[in-house]
Amino acid sequence: MTASSLGQSSRRLARPPFAPSHPWDRNFFLLYVGLAWLGILSGFVPEIVHHVSAHEKAFPLIVHFHAVVFMGWLALFSVQVLLIRTRRPALHRKLGFLMLGLAAIMMVLGPATALIADHGKIGTPEDDPGFLAIQFTDILAFVGLLSAAVVFRHTPPVHKRLVLMATVYIIDAGFARWLGGAFHSLLGDAPYSAWASAYGGTTLLFLGIGLYDLITRRRLHPAYLAGLVWVVAMEITALALYVTPAWKTLAASWIAAA
């Protein structure tokens, strides 16, 4: 084989670079904005309506702050997607600083709300201190993905996938309320039923990101793969802690002190 033919073979075998954009991207990310809102509203609105109509005990004040801040994140995320869609990157970057400030508040408010809300369930049928593992790992997963997105903010294909994955992770509560019961009914008491009930809805969204890249780029982005490893690690950690007696004891002591 000649040097020329070797060079041609190498070029044929070389993988093309990951395309930074695709004509379908505009609608894909907008679709995910809609799915995020669908999951949150379908999960929480019926619960809120029932809570009010049944005249149940009012939520602690911090729960209302938590709702405003986390919904604020979803609203800003939606605006950011629309700004890129309408080709206004300068405003998108400026708004990014506001989102970082909001994320910093979420890092503190999320765990604090979990502790106080769980404290109010002590002695009730909803008392489940082990669940604190899922609540804490939600914010940890979010912070990890978002931090990586900030580091790669000048690399759009990486940045936008990691921000999207960070946002998808923290809407798991809405999807679990909406679809968790259906997954549990379908799977029964199978070993993976608890995982599907908690994360089944958002897992479909995570897989959808990869499927989209395979369709439009014929390959998975390394940032997506790294993010997916982080997501799976956080989910496994959460569920492993949830069934660990030592964690339940520790979580119960934190909740009691809240």
PDB file of C-alpha atoms in Angstrom:
ATOM      1  CA  MET A   1       0.000   0.000   0.000  1.00  0.00           C
ATOM      2  CA  THR A   2       1.395   3.387  -0.996  1.00  0.00           C
ATOM      3  CA  ALA A   3       1.699   6.427   1.262  1.00  0.00           C
ATOM      4  CA  SER A   4      -1.014   8.130  -0.782  1.00  0.00           C
ATOM      5  CA  SER A   5      -3.489   5.287  -0.292  1.00  0.00           C
ATOM      6  CA  LEU A   6      -2.665   5.161   3.415  1.00  0.00           C
ATOM      7  CA  GLY A   7      -3.441   8.856   3.711  1.00  0.00           C
ATOM      8  CA  GLN A   8      -6.745   8.403   1.914  1.00  0.00           C
ATOM      9  CA  SER A   9      -7.683   5.491   4.193  1.00  0.00           C
ATOM     10  CA  SER A  10      -6.840   7.560   7.276  1.00  0.00           C
ATOM     11  CA  ARG A  11      -9.046  10.378   6.080  1.00  0.00           C
ATOM     12  CA  ARG A  12     -11.927   7.975   5.479  1.00  0.00           C
ATOM     13  CA  LEU A  13     -11.544   6.455   8.952  1.00  0.00           C
ATOM     14  CA  ALA A  14     -11.184   9.797  10.749  1.00  0.00           C
ATOM     15  CA  ARG A  15     -14.350  10.829  12.518  1.00  0.00           C
ATOM     16  CA  PRO A  16     -15.758  14.175  11.420  1.00  0.00           C
ATOM     17  CA  PRO A  17     -15.818  16.879  14.103  1.00  0.00           C
ATOM     18  CA  PHE A  18     -18.994  17.274  16.132  1.00  0.00           C
ATOM     19  CA  ALA A  19     -21.052  19.897  14.325  1.00  0.00           C
ATOM     20  CA  PRO A  20     -21.553  22.859  16.727  1.00  0.00           C
ATOM     21  CA  SER A  21     -25.013  23.539  15.337  1.00  0.00           C
ATOM     22  CA  HIS A  22     -27.728  21.931  13.282  1.00  0.00           C
ATOM     23  CA  PRO A  23     -30.846  23.459  11.698  1.00  0.00           C
ATOM     24  CA  TRP A  24     -33.014  21.349  13.995  1.00  0.00           C
ATOM     25  CA  ASP A  25     -31.353  22.640  17.191  1.00  0.00           C
ATOM     26  CA  ARG A  26     -33.681  25.624  17.443  1.00  0.00           C
ATOM     27  CA  ASN A  27     -36.758  23.434  17.686  1.00  0.00           C
ATOM     28  CA  PHE A  28     -35.089  20.682  19.732  1.00  0.00           C
ATOM     29  CA  PHE A  29     -34.148  22.931  22.639  1.00  0.00           C
ATOM     30  CA  LEU A  30     -37.504  24.680  22.471  1.00  0.00           C
ATOM     31  CA  LEU A  31     -39.184  21.272  22.645  1.00  0.00           C
ATOM     32  CA  TYR A  32     -37.245  20.494  25.822  1.00  0.00           C
ATOM     33  CA  VAL A  33     -38.383  23.787  27.348  1.00  0.00           C
ATOM     34  CA  GLY A  34     -41.961  22.689  26.719  1.00  0.00           C
ATOM     35  CA  LEU A  35     -41.348  19.218  28.156  1.00  0.00           C
ATOM     36  CA  ALA A  36     -39.768  20.703  31.281  1.00  0.00           C
ATOM     37  CA  TRP A  37     -42.808  22.886  31.900  1.00  0.00           C
ATOM     38  CA  LEU A  38     -45.118  19.979  31.152  1.00  0.00           C
ATOM     39  CA  GLY A  39     -43.376  17.796  33.727  1.00  0.00           C
ATOM     40  CA  ILE A  40     -43.382  20.445  36.438  1.00  0.00           C
ATOM     41  CA  LEU A  41     -46.959  21.629  35.922  1.00  0.00           C
ATOM     42  CA  SER A  42     -48.393  18.127  35.490  1.00  0.00           C
ATOM     43  CA  GLY A  43     -46.616  16.983  38.636  1.00  0.00           C
ATOM     44  CA  PHE A  44     -47.244  19.857  40.999  1.00  0.00           C
ATOM     45  CA  VAL A  45     -50.484  21.574  39.930  1.00  0.00           C
ATOM     46  CA  PRO A  46     -52.789  18.653  40.840  1.00  0.00           C
ATOM     47  CA  GLU A  47     -51.011  18.321  44.187  1.00  0.00           C
ATOM     48  CA  ILE A  48     -51.417  22.030  44.933  1.00  0.00           C
ATOM     49  CA  VAL A  49     -55.085  21.996  43.904  1.00  0.00           C
ATOM     50  CA  HIS A  50     -55.739  19.023  46.187  1.00  0.00           C
ATOM     51  CA  HIS A  51     -53.825  20.671  49.034  1.00  0.00           C
ATOM     52  CA  VAL A  52     -55.925  23.829  48.801  1.00  0.00           C
ATOM     53  CA  SER A  53     -59.290  22.155  48.191  1.00  0.00           C
ATOM     54  CA  ALA A  54     -58.745  19.753  51.104  1.00  0.00           C
ATOM     55  CA  HIS A  55     -57.829  22.681  53.397  1.00  0.00           C
ATOM     56  CA  GLU A  56     -54.643  20.937  54.443  1.00  0.00           C
ATOM     57  CA  LYS A  57     -52.029  22.568  56.655  1.00  0.00           C
ATOM     58  CA  ALA A  58     -50.268  25.476  54.941  1.00  0.00           C
ATOM     59  CA  PHE A  59     -46.814  24.827  53.541  1.00  0.00           C
ATOM     60  CA  PRO A  60     -43.920  26.411  55.471  1.00  0.00           C
ATOM     61  CA  LEU A  61     -42.934  29.836  54.139  1.00  0.00           C
ATOM     62  CA  ILE A  62     -39.613  28.526  52.859  1.00  0.00           C
ATOM     63  CA  VAL A  63     -41.474  26.132  50.534  1.00  0.00           C
ATOM     64  CA  HIS A  64     -43.051  29.131  48.799  1.00  0.00           C
ATOM     65  CA  PHE A  65     -39.644  30.796  48.420  1.00  0.00           C
ATOM     66  CA  HIS A  66     -38.284  27.525  47.049  1.00  0.00           C
ATOM     67  CA  ALA A  67     -41.089  27.339  44.486  1.00  0.00           C
ATOM     68  CA  VAL A  68     -40.526  30.922  43.346  1.00  0.00           C
ATOM     69  CA  VAL A  69     -36.754  30.501  42.998  1.00  0.00           C
ATOM     70  CA  PHE A  70     -36.843  27.142  41.237  1.00  0.00           C
ATOM     71  CA  MET A  71     -39.635  28.224  38.906  1.00  0.00           C
ATOM     72  CA  GLY A  72     -37.610  31.372  38.325  1.00  0.00           C
ATOM     73  CA  TRP A  73     -34.742  29.194  37.141  1.00  0.00           C
ATOM     74  CA  LEU A  74     -37.017  27.384  34.704  1.00  0.00           C
ATOM     75  CA  ALA A  75     -38.404  30.707  33.458  1.00  0.00           C
ATOM     76  CA  LEU A  76     -34.915  32.136  32.906  1.00  0.00           C
ATOM     77  CA  PHE A  77     -33.810  28.933  31.197  1.00  0.00           C
ATOM     78  CA  SER A  78     -36.774  29.305  28.846  1.00  0.00           C
ATOM     79  CA  VAL A  79     -35.836  32.918  28.109  1.00  0.00           C
ATOM     80  CA  GLN A  80     -32.220  31.912  27.462  1.00  0.00           C
ATOM     81  CA  VAL A  81     -33.296  29.332  24.895  1.00  0.00           C
ATOM     82  CA  LEU A  82     -35.493  31.921  23.190  1.00  0.00           C
ATOM     83  CA  LEU A  83     -32.650  34.459  23.140  1.00  0.00           C
ATOM     84  CA  ILE A  84     -30.379  32.028  21.309  1.00  0.00           C
ATOM     85  CA  ARG A  85     -33.245  31.086  19.024  1.00  0.00           C
ATOM     86  CA  THR A  86     -33.717  34.772  18.113  1.00  0.00           C
ATOM     87  CA  ARG A  87     -29.936  35.305  17.766  1.00  0.00           C
ATOM     88  CA  ARG A  88     -29.389  37.622  20.738  1.00  0.00           C
ATOM     89  CA  PRO A  89     -26.251  36.086  22.293  1.00  0.00           C
ATOM     90  CA  ALA A  90     -25.102  39.307  24.010  1.00  0.00           C
ATOM     91  CA  LEU A  91     -28.252  39.505  26.130  1.00  0.00           C
ATOM     92  CA  HIS A  92     -28.049  35.760  26.663  1.00  0.00           C
ATOM     93  CA  ARG A  93     -24.581  36.151  28.208  1.00  0.00           C
ATOM     94  CA  LYS A  94     -25.692  39.030  30.445  1.00  0.00           C
ATOM     95  CA  LEU A  95     -28.687  37.062  31.681  1.00  0.00           C
ATOM     96  CA  GLY A  96     -26.328  34.196  32.409  1.00  0.00           C
ATOM     97  CA  PHE A  97     -24.870  36.131  35.352  1.00  0.00           C
ATOM     98  CA  LEU A  98     -28.361  36.446  36.835  1.00  0.00           C
ATOM     99  CA  MET A  99     -28.827  32.696  36.467  1.00  0.00           C
ATOM    100  CA  LEU A 100     -25.551  32.062  38.296  1.00  0.00           C
ATOM    101  CA  GLY A 101     -26.771  34.203  41.184  1.00  0.00           C
ATOM    102  CA  LEU A 102     -30.048  32.306  41.224  1.00  0.00           C
ATOM    103  CA  ALA A 103     -28.170  28.991  41.161  1.00  0.00           C
ATOM    104  CA  ALA A 104     -26.158  30.074  44.204  1.00  0.00           C
ATOM    105  CA  ILE A 105     -29.412  30.723  46.069  1.00  0.00           C
ATOM    106  CA  MET A 106     -30.762  27.341  44.961  1.00  0.00           C
ATOM    107  CA  MET A 107     -27.679  25.589  46.377  1.00  0.00           C
ATOM    108  CA  VAL A 108     -28.641  26.806  49.848  1.00  0.00           C
ATOM    109  CA  LEU A 109     -32.401  27.013  49.547  1.00  0.00           C
ATOM    110  CA  GLY A 110     -32.882  23.519  48.129  1.00  0.00           C
ATOM    111  CA  PRO A 111     -31.365  21.546  51.036  1.00  0.00           C
ATOM    112  CA  ALA A 112     -32.805  23.966  53.607  1.00  0.00           C
ATOM    113  CA  THR A 113     -36.299  23.544  52.197  1.00  0.00           C
ATOM    114  CA  ALA A 114     -35.932  19.772  52.168  1.00  0.00           C
ATOM    115  CA  LEU A 115     -34.949  19.706  55.836  1.00  0.00           C
ATOM    116  CA  ILE A 116     -37.737  22.018  56.978  1.00  0.00           C
ATOM    117  CA  ALA A 117     -40.421  20.381  54.825  1.00  0.00           C
ATOM    118  CA  ASP A 118     -39.371  16.918  55.991  1.00  0.00           C
ATOM    119  CA  HIS A 119     -39.386  18.143  59.595  1.00  0.00           C
ATOM    120  CA  GLY A 120     -43.087  18.901  59.210  1.00  0.00           C
ATOM    121  CA  LYS A 121     -43.737  15.282  58.201  1.00  0.00           C
ATOM    122  CA  ILE A 122     -42.275  13.759  61.368  1.00  0.00           C
ATOM    123  CA  GLY A 123     -44.776  11.328  62.882  1.00  0.00           C
ATOM    124  CA  THR A 124     -47.026  11.333  59.801  1.00  0.00           C
ATOM    125  CA  PRO A 125     -47.498   8.629  57.138  1.00  0.00           C
ATOM    126  CA  GLU A 126     -45.265  10.745  54.860  1.00  0.00           C
ATOM    127  CA  ASP A 127     -42.334  10.618  57.283  1.00  0.00           C
ATOM    128  CA  ASP A 128     -39.461   9.180  55.241  1.00  0.00           C
ATOM    129  CA  PRO A 129     -36.046  10.510  56.348  1.00  0.00           C
ATOM    130  CA  GLY A 130     -34.183   8.346  53.838  1.00  0.00           C
ATOM    131  CA  PHE A 131     -35.720  10.413  51.029  1.00  0.00           C
ATOM    132  CA  LEU A 132     -33.397  13.239  52.018  1.00  0.00           C
ATOM    133  CA  ALA A 133     -30.745  11.435  49.948  1.00  0.00           C
ATOM    134  CA  ILE A 134     -32.720  12.053  46.772  1.00  0.00           C
ATOM    135  CA  GLN A 135     -33.377  15.671  47.710  1.00  0.00           C
ATOM    136  CA  PHE A 136     -29.719  16.377  48.476  1.00  0.00           C
ATOM    137  CA  THR A 137     -28.325  14.594  45.430  1.00  0.00           C
ATOM    138  CA  ASP A 138     -30.726  16.518  43.194  1.00  0.00           C
ATOM    139  CA  ILE A 139     -29.017  19.779  44.042  1.00  0.00           C
ATOM    140  CA  LEU A 140     -25.557  18.182  43.996  1.00  0.00           C
ATOM    141  CA  ALA A 141     -26.149  16.814  40.503  1.00  0.00           C
ATOM    142  CA  PHE A 142     -27.448  20.207  39.372  1.00  0.00           C
ATOM    143  CA  VAL A 143     -24.424  22.060  40.766  1.00  0.00           C
ATOM    144  CA  GLY A 144     -21.967  19.604  39.210  1.00  0.00           C
ATOM    145  CA  LEU A 145     -23.483  19.862  35.733  1.00  0.00           C
ATOM    146  CA  LEU A 146     -23.941  23.616  35.910  1.00  0.00           C
ATOM    147  CA  SER A 147     -20.384  24.193  37.153  1.00  0.00           C
ATOM    148  CA  ALA A 148     -19.051  22.253  34.173  1.00  0.00           C
ATOM    149  CA  ALA A 149     -21.313  24.281  31.892  1.00  0.00           C
ATOM    150  CA  VAL A 150     -19.834  27.509  33.262  1.00  0.00           C
ATOM    151  CA  VAL A 151     -16.287  26.245  32.715  1.00  0.00           C
ATOM    152  CA  PHE A 152     -17.146  25.478  29.080  1.00  0.00           C
ATOM    153  CA  ARG A 153     -19.299  28.569  28.518  1.00  0.00           C
ATOM    154  CA  HIS A 154     -17.178  29.548  25.500  1.00  0.00           C
ATOM    155  CA  THR A 155     -17.784  26.167  23.854  1.00  0.00           C
ATOM    156  CA  PRO A 156     -21.485  26.289  22.870  1.00  0.00           C
ATOM    157  CA  PRO A 157     -22.051  22.582  22.058  1.00  0.00           C
ATOM    158  CA  VAL A 158     -20.721  21.632  25.511  1.00  0.00           C
ATOM    159  CA  HIS A 159     -22.268  24.512  27.414  1.00  0.00           C
ATOM    160  CA  LYS A 160     -25.815  24.152  26.151  1.00  0.00           C
ATOM    161  CA  ARG A 161     -25.929  20.384  26.637  1.00  0.00           C
ATOM    162  CA  LEU A 162     -24.698  20.604  30.217  1.00  0.00           C
ATOM    163  CA  VAL A 163     -27.102  23.417  31.134  1.00  0.00           C
ATOM    164  CA  LEU A 164     -29.932  21.424  29.597  1.00  0.00           C
ATOM    165  CA  MET A 165     -28.949  18.320  31.566  1.00  0.00           C
ATOM    166  CA  ALA A 166     -28.652  20.326  34.789  1.00  0.00           C
ATOM    167  CA  THR A 167     -32.161  21.671  34.290  1.00  0.00           C
ATOM    168  CA  VAL A 168     -33.590  18.270  33.411  1.00  0.00           C
ATOM    169  CA  TYR A 169     -32.153  16.762  36.596  1.00  0.00           C
ATOM    170  CA  ILE A 170     -33.906  19.190  38.940  1.00  0.00           C
ATOM    171  CA  ILE A 171     -37.334  18.664  37.376  1.00  0.00           C
ATOM    172  CA  ASP A 172     -37.338  15.025  38.494  1.00  0.00           C
ATOM    173  CA  ALA A 173     -39.767  15.823  41.320  1.00  0.00           C
ATOM    174  CA  GLY A 174     -42.418  16.973  38.848  1.00  0.00           C
ATOM    175  CA  PHE A 175     -42.027  13.933  36.615  1.00  0.00           C
ATOM    176  CA  ALA A 176     -41.970  11.579  39.620  1.00  0.00           C
ATOM    177  CA  ARG A 177     -45.277  12.981  40.843  1.00  0.00           C
ATOM    178  CA  TRP A 178     -46.747  12.763  37.366  1.00  0.00           C
ATOM    179  CA  LEU A 179     -45.357   9.451  36.078  1.00  0.00           C
ATOM    180  CA  GLY A 180     -43.872   7.755  39.151  1.00  0.00           C
ATOM    181  CA  GLY A 181     -47.087   5.978  40.063  1.00  0.00           C
ATOM    182  CA  ALA A 182     -47.527   4.704  36.527  1.00  0.00           C
ATOM    183  CA  PHE A 183     -43.982   3.339  36.427  1.00  0.00           C
ATOM    184  CA  HIS A 184     -44.498   1.617  39.778  1.00  0.00           C
ATOM    185  CA  SER A 185     -47.782   0.077  38.653  1.00  0.00           C
ATOM    186  CA  LEU A 186     -46.133  -1.167  35.484  1.00  0.00           C
ATOM    187  CA  LEU A 187     -43.045  -2.625  37.175  1.00  0.00           C
ATOM    188  CA  GLY A 188     -44.532  -3.676  40.503  1.00  0.00           C
ATOM    189  CA  ASP A 189     -41.951  -4.431  43.189  1.00  0.00           C
ATOM    190  CA  ALA A 190     -39.105  -5.180  40.786  1.00  0.00           C
ATOM    191  CA  PRO A 191     -35.648  -4.122  42.069  1.00  0.00           C
ATOM    192  CA  TYR A 192     -35.481  -1.214  39.616  1.00  0.00           C
ATOM    193  CA  SER A 193     -39.032  -0.039  40.320  1.00  0.00           C
ATOM    194  CA  ALA A 194     -37.897   2.562  42.864  1.00  0.00           C
ATOM    195  CA  TRP A 195     -35.398   3.970  40.376  1.00  0.00           C
ATOM    196  CA  ALA A 196     -38.015   4.162  37.607  1.00  0.00           C
ATOM    197  CA  SER A 197     -40.529   5.821  39.938  1.00  0.00           C
ATOM    198  CA  ALA A 198     -38.051   8.501  40.956  1.00  0.00           C
ATOM    199  CA  TYR A 199     -36.111   9.019  37.739  1.00  0.00           C
ATOM    200  CA  GLY A 200     -37.986   7.305  34.902  1.00  0.00           C
ATOM    201  CA  GLY A 201     -39.398  10.490  33.387  1.00  0.00           C
ATOM    202  CA  THR A 202     -36.178  12.462  33.397  1.00  0.00           C
ATOM    203  CA  THR A 203     -34.219   9.422  32.197  1.00  0.00           C
ATOM    204  CA  LEU A 204     -36.302   9.464  29.025  1.00  0.00           C
ATOM    205  CA  LEU A 205     -35.351  13.112  28.559  1.00  0.00           C
ATOM    206  CA  PHE A 206     -31.652  12.410  29.130  1.00  0.00           C
ATOM    207  CA  LEU A 207     -31.743   9.586  26.599  1.00  0.00           C
ATOM    208  CA  GLY A 208     -33.599  11.852  24.196  1.00  0.00           C
ATOM    209  CA  ILE A 209     -30.645  14.247  24.136  1.00  0.00           C
ATOM    210  CA  GLY A 210     -28.313  11.459  23.077  1.00  0.00           C
ATOM    211  CA  LEU A 211     -30.766  10.124  20.515  1.00  0.00           C
ATOM    212  CA  TYR A 212     -31.062  13.599  18.996  1.00  0.00           C
ATOM    213  CA  ASP A 213     -27.287  13.884  18.642  1.00  0.00           C
ATOM    214  CA  LEU A 214     -27.102  10.444  17.036  1.00  0.00           C
ATOM    215  CA  ILE A 215     -29.747  11.448  14.521  1.00  0.00           C
ATOM    216  CA  THR A 216     -28.291  14.856  13.691  1.00  0.00           C
ATOM    217  CA  ARG A 217     -24.530  14.279  14.194  1.00  0.00           C
ATOM    218  CA  ARG A 218     -24.203  10.486  13.948  1.00  0.00           C
ATOM    219  CA  ARG A 219     -22.319  10.484  17.240  1.00  0.00           C
ATOM    220  CA  LEU A 220     -22.598  11.354  20.936  1.00  0.00           C
ATOM    221  CA  HIS A 221     -20.855  14.423  22.266  1.00  0.00           C
ATOM    222  CA  PRO A 222     -18.191  13.645  24.916  1.00  0.00           C
ATOM    223  CA  ALA A 223     -19.751  16.284  27.187  1.00  0.00           C
ATOM    224  CA  TYR A 224     -23.080  14.478  27.011  1.00  0.00           C
ATOM    225  CA  LEU A 225     -21.433  11.162  27.858  1.00  0.00           C
ATOM    226  CA  ALA A 226     -19.558  12.693  30.801  1.00  0.00           C
ATOM    227  CA  GLY A 227     -22.741  14.361  32.006  1.00  0.00           C
ATOM    228  CA  LEU A 228     -24.636  11.105  31.713  1.00  0.00           C
ATOM    229  CA  VAL A 229     -22.032   9.321  33.840  1.00  0.00           C
ATOM    230  CA  TRP A 230     -22.460  12.033  36.489  1.00  0.00           C
ATOM    231  CA  VAL A 231     -26.245  11.705  36.338  1.00  0.00           C
ATOM    232  CA  VAL A 232     -26.164   7.928  36.764  1.00  0.00           C
ATOM    233  CA  ALA A 233     -23.628   8.210  39.600  1.00  0.00           C
ATOM    234  CA  MET A 234     -25.881  10.660  41.456  1.00  0.00           C
ATOM    235  CA  GLU A 235     -28.959   8.508  40.964  1.00  0.00           C
ATOM    236  CA  ILE A 236     -27.178   5.382  42.190  1.00  0.00           C
ATOM    237  CA  THR A 237     -25.802   7.285  45.180  1.00  0.00           C
ATOM    238  CA  ALA A 238     -29.247   8.602  46.072  1.00  0.00           C
ATOM    239  CA  LEU A 239     -30.968   5.228  45.917  1.00  0.00           C
ATOM    240  CA  ALA A 240     -28.129   3.429  47.700  1.00  0.00           C
ATOM    241  CA  LEU A 241     -28.288   5.907  50.575  1.00  0.00           C
ATOM    242  CA  TYR A 242     -32.074   5.737  50.630  1.00  0.00           C
ATOM    243  CA  VAL A 243     -32.008   2.073  51.659  1.00  0.00           C
ATOM    244  CA  THR A 244     -29.009   2.366  54.004  1.00  0.00           C
ATOM    245  CA  PRO A 245     -30.036   2.267  57.706  1.00  0.00           C
ATOM    246  CA  ALA A 246     -27.077   4.417  58.804  1.00  0.00           C
ATOM    247  CA  TRP A 247     -28.094   7.140  56.358  1.00  0.00           C
ATOM    248  CA  LYS A 248     -31.718   7.025  57.524  1.00  0.00           C
ATOM    249  CA  THR A 249     -30.562   7.498  61.120  1.00  0.00           C
ATOM    250  CA  LEU A 250     -28.306  10.403  60.193  1.00  0.00           C
ATOM    251  CA  ALA A 251     -30.945  12.035  57.998  1.00  0.00           C
ATOM    252  CA  ALA A 252     -33.569  11.680  60.735  1.00  0.00           C
ATOM    253  CA  SER A 253     -31.267  13.494  63.180  1.00  0.00           C
ATOM    254  CA  TRP A 254     -30.749  16.360  60.716  1.00  0.00           C
ATOM    255  CA  ILE A 255     -34.479  16.622  60.020  1.00  0.00           C
ATOM    256  CA  ALA A 256     -35.339  16.602  63.721  1.00  0.00           C
ATOM    257  CA  ALA A 257     -32.878  19.438  64.323  1.00  0.00           C
ATOM    258  CA  ALA A 258     -34.195  21.570  61.437  1.00  0.00           C
TER     259      ALA A 258
END
